[in-house]
mmCIF file of C-alpha atoms in Angstrom:
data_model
loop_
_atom_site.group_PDB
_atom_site.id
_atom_site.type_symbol
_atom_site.label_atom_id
_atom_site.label_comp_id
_atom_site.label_asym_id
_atom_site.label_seq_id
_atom_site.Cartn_x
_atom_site.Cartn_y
_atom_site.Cartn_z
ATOM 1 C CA UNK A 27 0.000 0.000 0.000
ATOM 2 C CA UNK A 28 1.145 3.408 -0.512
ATOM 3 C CA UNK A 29 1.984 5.346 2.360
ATOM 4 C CA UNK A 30 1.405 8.922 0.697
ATOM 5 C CA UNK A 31 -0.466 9.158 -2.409
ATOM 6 C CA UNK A 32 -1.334 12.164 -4.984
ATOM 7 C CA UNK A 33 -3.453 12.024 -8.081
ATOM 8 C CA UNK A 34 -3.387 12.737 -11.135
ATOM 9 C CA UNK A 35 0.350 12.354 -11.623
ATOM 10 C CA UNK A 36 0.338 13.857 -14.638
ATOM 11 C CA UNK A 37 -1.882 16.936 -15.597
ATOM 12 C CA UNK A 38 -1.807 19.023 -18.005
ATOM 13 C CA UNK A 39 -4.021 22.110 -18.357
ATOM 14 C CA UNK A 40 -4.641 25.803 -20.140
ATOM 15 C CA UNK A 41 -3.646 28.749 -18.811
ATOM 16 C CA UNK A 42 -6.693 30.545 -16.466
ATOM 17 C CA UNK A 43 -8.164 26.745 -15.586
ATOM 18 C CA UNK A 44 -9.264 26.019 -12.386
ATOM 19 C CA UNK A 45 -7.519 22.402 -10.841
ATOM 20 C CA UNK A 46 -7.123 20.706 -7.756
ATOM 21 C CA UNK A 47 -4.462 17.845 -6.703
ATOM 22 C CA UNK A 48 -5.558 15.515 -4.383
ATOM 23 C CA UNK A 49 -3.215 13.420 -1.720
ATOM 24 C CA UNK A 50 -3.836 10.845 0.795
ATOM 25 C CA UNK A 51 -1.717 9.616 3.562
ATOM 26 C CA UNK A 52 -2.206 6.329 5.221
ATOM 27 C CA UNK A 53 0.179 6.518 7.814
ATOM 28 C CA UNK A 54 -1.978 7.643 10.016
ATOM 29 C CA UNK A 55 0.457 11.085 10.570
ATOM 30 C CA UNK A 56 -1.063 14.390 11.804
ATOM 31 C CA UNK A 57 0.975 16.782 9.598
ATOM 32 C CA UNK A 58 0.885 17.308 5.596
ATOM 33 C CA UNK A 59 2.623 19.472 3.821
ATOM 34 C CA UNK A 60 2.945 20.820 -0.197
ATOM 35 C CA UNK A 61 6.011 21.357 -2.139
ATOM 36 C CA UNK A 62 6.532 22.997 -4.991
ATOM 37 C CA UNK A 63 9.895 21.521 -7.187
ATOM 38 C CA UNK A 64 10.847 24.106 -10.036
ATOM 39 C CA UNK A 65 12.692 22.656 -12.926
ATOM 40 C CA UNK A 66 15.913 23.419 -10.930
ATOM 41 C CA UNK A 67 15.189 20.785 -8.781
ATOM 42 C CA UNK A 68 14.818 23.303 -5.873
ATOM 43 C CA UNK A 69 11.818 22.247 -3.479
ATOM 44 C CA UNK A 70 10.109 24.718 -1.610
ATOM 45 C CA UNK A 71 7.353 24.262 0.822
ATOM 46 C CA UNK A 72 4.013 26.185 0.042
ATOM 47 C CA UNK A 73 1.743 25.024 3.113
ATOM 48 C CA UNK A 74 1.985 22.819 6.356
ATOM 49 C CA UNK A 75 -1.252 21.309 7.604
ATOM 50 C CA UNK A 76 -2.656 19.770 11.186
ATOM 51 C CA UNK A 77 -5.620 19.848 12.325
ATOM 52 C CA UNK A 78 -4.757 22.712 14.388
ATOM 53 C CA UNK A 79 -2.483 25.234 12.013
ATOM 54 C CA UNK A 80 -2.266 26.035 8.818
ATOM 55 C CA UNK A 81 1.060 27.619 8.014
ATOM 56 C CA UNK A 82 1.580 29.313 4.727
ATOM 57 C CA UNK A 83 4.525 30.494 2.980
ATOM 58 C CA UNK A 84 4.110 34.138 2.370
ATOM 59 C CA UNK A 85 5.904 33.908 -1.224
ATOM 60 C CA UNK A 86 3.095 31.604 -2.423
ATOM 61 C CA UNK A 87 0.093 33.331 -3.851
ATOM 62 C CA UNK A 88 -3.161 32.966 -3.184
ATOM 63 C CA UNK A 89 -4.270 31.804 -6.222
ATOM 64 C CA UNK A 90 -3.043 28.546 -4.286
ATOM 65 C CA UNK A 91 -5.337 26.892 -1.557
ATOM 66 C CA UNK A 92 -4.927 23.890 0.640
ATOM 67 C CA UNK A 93 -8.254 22.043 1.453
ATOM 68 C CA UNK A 94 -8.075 19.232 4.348
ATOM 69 C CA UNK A 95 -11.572 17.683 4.990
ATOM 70 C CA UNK A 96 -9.801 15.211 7.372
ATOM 71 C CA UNK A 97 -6.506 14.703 8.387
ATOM 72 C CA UNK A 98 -5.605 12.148 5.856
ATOM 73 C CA UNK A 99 -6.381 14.267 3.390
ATOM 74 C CA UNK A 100 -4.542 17.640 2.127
ATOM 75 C CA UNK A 101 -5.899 18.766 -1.264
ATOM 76 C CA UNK A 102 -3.947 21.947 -3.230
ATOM 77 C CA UNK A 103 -6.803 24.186 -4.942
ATOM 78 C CA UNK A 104 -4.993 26.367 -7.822
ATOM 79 C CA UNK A 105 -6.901 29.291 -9.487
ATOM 80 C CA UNK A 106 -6.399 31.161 -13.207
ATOM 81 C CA UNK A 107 -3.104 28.229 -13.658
ATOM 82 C CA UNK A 108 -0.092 30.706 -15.050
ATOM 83 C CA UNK A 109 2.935 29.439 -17.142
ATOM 84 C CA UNK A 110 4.710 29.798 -14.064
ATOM 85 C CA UNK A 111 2.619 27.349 -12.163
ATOM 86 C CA UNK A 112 4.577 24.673 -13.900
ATOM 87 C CA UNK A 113 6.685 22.362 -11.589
ATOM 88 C CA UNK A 114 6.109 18.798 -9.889
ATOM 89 C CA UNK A 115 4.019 19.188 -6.810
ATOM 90 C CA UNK A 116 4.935 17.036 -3.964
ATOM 91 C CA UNK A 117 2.487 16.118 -1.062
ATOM 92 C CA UNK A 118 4.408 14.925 2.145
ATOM 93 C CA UNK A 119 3.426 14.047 5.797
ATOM 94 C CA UNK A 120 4.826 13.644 8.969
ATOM 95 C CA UNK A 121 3.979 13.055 12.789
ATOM 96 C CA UNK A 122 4.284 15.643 15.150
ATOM 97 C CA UNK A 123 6.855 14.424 17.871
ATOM 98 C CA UNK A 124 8.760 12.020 15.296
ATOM 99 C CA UNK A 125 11.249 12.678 12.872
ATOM 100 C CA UNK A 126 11.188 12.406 9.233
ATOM 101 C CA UNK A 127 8.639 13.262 5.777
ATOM 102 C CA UNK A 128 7.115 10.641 3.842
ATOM 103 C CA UNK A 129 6.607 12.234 0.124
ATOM 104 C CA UNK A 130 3.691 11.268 -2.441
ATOM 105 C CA UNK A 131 5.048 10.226 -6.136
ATOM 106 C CA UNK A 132 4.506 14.207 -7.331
ATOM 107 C CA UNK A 133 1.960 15.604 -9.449
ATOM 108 C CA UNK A 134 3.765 16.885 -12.685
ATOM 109 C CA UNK A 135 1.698 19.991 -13.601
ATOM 110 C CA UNK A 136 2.235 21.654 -16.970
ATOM 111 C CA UNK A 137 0.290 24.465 -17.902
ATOM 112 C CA UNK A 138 0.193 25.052 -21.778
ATOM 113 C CA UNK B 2 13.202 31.751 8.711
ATOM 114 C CA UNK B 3 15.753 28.750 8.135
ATOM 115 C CA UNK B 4 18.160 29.440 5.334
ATOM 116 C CA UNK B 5 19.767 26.298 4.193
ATOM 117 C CA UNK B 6 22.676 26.416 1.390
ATOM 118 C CA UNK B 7 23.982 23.480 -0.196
ATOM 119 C CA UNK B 8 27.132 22.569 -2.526
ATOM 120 C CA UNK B 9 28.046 22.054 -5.104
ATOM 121 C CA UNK B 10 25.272 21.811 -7.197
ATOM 122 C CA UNK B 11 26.426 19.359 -9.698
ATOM 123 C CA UNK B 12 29.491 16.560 -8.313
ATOM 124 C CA UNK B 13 31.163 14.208 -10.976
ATOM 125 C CA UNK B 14 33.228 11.365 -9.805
ATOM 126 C CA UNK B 15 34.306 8.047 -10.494
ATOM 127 C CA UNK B 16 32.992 4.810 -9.583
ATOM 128 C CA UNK B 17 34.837 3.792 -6.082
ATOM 129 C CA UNK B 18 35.706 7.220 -5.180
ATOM 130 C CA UNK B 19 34.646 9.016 -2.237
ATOM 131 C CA UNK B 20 31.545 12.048 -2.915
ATOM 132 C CA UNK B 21 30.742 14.803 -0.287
ATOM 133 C CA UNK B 22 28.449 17.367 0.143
ATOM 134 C CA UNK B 23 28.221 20.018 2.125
ATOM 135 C CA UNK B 24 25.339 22.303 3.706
ATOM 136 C CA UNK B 25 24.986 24.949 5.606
ATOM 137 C CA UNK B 26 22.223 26.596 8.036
ATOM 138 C CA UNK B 27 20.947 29.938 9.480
ATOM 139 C CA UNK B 28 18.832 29.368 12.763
ATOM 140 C CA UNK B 29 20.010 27.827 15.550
ATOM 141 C CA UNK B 30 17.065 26.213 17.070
ATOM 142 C CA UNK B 31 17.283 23.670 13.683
ATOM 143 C CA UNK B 32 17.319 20.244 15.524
ATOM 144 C CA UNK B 33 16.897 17.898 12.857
ATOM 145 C CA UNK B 34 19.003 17.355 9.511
ATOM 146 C CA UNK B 35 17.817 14.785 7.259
ATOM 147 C CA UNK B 36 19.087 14.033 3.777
ATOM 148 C CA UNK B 37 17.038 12.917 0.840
ATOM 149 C CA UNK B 38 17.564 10.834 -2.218
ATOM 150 C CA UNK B 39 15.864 11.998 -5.330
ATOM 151 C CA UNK B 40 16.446 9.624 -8.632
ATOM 152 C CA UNK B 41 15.142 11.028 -11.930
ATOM 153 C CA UNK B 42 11.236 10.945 -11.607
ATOM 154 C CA UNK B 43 10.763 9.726 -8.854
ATOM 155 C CA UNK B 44 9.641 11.122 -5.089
ATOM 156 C CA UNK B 45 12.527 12.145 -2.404
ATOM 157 C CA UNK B 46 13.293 9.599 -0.054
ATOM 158 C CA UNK B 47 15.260 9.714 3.077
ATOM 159 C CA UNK B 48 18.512 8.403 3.041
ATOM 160 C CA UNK B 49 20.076 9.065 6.494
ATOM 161 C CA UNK B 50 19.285 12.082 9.004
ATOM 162 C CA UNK B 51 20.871 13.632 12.517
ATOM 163 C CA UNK B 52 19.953 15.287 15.831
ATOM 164 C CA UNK B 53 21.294 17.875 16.788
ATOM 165 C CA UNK B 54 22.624 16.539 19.923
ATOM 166 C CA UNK B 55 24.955 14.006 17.525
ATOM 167 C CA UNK B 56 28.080 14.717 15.866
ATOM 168 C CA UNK B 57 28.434 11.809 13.483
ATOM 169 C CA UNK B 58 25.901 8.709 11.758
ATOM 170 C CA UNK B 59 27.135 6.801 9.425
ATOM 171 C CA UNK B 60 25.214 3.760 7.436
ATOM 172 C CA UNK B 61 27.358 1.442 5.663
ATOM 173 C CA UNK B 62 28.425 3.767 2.946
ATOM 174 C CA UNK B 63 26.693 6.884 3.550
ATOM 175 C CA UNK B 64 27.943 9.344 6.556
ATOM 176 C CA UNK B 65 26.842 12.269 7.862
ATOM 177 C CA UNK B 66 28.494 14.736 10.169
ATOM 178 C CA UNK B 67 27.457 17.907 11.731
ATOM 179 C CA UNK B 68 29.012 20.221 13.267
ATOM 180 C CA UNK B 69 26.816 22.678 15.246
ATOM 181 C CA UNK B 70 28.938 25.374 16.324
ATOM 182 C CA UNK B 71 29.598 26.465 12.773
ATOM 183 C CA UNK B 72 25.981 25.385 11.711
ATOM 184 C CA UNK B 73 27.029 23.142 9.053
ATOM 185 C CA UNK B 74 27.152 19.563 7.950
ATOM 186 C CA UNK B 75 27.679 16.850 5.507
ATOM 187 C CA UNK B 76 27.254 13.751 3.713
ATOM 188 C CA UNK B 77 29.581 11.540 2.737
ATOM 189 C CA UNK B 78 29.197 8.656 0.193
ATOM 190 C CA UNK B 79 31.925 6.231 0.281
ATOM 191 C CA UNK B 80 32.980 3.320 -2.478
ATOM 192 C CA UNK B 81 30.212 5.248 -5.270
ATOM 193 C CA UNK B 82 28.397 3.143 -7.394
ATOM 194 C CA UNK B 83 26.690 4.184 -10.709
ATOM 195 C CA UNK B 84 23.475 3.928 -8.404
ATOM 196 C CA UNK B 85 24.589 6.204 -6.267
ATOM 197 C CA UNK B 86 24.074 8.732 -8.831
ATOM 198 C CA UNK B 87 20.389 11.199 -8.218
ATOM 199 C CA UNK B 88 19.631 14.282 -7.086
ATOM 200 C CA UNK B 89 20.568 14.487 -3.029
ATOM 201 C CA UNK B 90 18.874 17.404 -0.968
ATOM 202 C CA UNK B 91 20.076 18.247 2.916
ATOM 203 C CA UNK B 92 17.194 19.948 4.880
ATOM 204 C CA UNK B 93 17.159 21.949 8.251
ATOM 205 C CA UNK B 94 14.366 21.226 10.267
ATOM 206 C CA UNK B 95 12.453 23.730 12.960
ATOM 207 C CA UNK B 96 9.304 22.468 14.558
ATOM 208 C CA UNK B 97 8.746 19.479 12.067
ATOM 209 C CA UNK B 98 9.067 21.905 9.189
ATOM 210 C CA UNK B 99 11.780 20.739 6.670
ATOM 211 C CA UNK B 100 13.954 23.266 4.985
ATOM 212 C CA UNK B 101 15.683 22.207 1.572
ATOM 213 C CA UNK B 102 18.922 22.882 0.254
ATOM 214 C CA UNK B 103 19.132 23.727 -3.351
ATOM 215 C CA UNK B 104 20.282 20.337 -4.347
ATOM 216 C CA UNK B 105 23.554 18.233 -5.795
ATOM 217 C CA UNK B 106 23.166 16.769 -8.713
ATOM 218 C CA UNK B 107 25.768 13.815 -8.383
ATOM 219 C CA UNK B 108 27.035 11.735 -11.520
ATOM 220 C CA UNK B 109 28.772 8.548 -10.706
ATOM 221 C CA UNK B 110 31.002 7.254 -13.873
ATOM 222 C CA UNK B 111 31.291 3.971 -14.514
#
């Protein structure tokens, strides 16, 4: 079974489209997270998620929104998709008090 | 926030020969340094990791040190093998929030 897991892991989409990712964990781990990875590699974390704080990075715009409805869940909401927007999206989670991430597989998004 | 600089960003060797890399960090509380694996398409994955209240791990032929005073440490790949060769990324972490390094894109040669 897979421990963190994101859909679609491919998507490609227009410019000014509305899409969502969606990502699961299993591990039964109170904190998710998004990260953005640029085509140089560099990973950069957007949001952190538990059921008691959302944490955003202030560089990310808010044309990005995280959506938990429980806390195996973390979806990332993105609004009017820019060029820009393309990267891999990784979904990772972790438990408070332990060490460690567990990533998803990555979305690849490409806006065209 | 965390600042976390990593090099080089690209590392060449030959098969057999030692690789390190080398990372650096800005806050002090950091208590957690993990370092990730990332082969071409596929998801990071840990690797090895440190507290902060150790100065060395090693793992049959990975290492890492750190040395806290001077807010940096490494990894250290030993014996390389053309599998060896990915993407690796160090990270600082605060409060269960990871900070990446930029990333060292290491080629092993057979």
């Amino acid at each position: 079974d897979t421990a963190v897991s994101q859909t679609p892991k491919y998507l490609v989409t227009q410019m000014g489209n509305d899409k969502s990712i969606k990502c699961e964990q299993n591990l039964g781990h109170d904190t998710m997270y998004w990260y953005k990875q640029d085509s140089k590699k560099f990973l950069k974390i957007m949001f952190s998620y538990n059921n008691k704080e959302l944490i955003i990075n202030e560089t990310v715009p808010n044309r990005f929104s995280p959506k938990s409805p429980d806390k195996a869940h973390l979806n990332l909401h993105i609004n009017s998709l820019e060029l820009g927007d393309s990267a891999v999206y990784f979904c990772a989670s972790s438990q408070e008090g332990r060490y460690g991430y567990t990533f998803g597989s990555g979305t690849r998004l490409t806006v065209v | 926030g965390e600042n976390v600089e990593q090099h080089p960003s690209t590392l060449s060797v030959q098969e057999g020969d030692s690789a390190v890399i080398k990372c650096t960090y800005s806050d002090s509380a950091s208590n957690y340094f993990p370092w990730y694996k990332q082969e071409l398409g596929k998801r990071p994955q840990l690797i090895i990791d440190i507290r902060s209240n150790v100065g060395e791990k090693k793992d049959q032929r990975i290492a890492v040190t750190l040395n806290k005073t001077a807010k940096h440490f490494s990894l250290h790949i030993t014996e390389t093998q053309p599998e060896d060769s990915a993407v690796y990324f160090c990270a600082a972490s605060i409060s269960n929030q990871f900070y990446f390094g930029t990333g060292t894109s290491l080629t092993v040669i057979p």
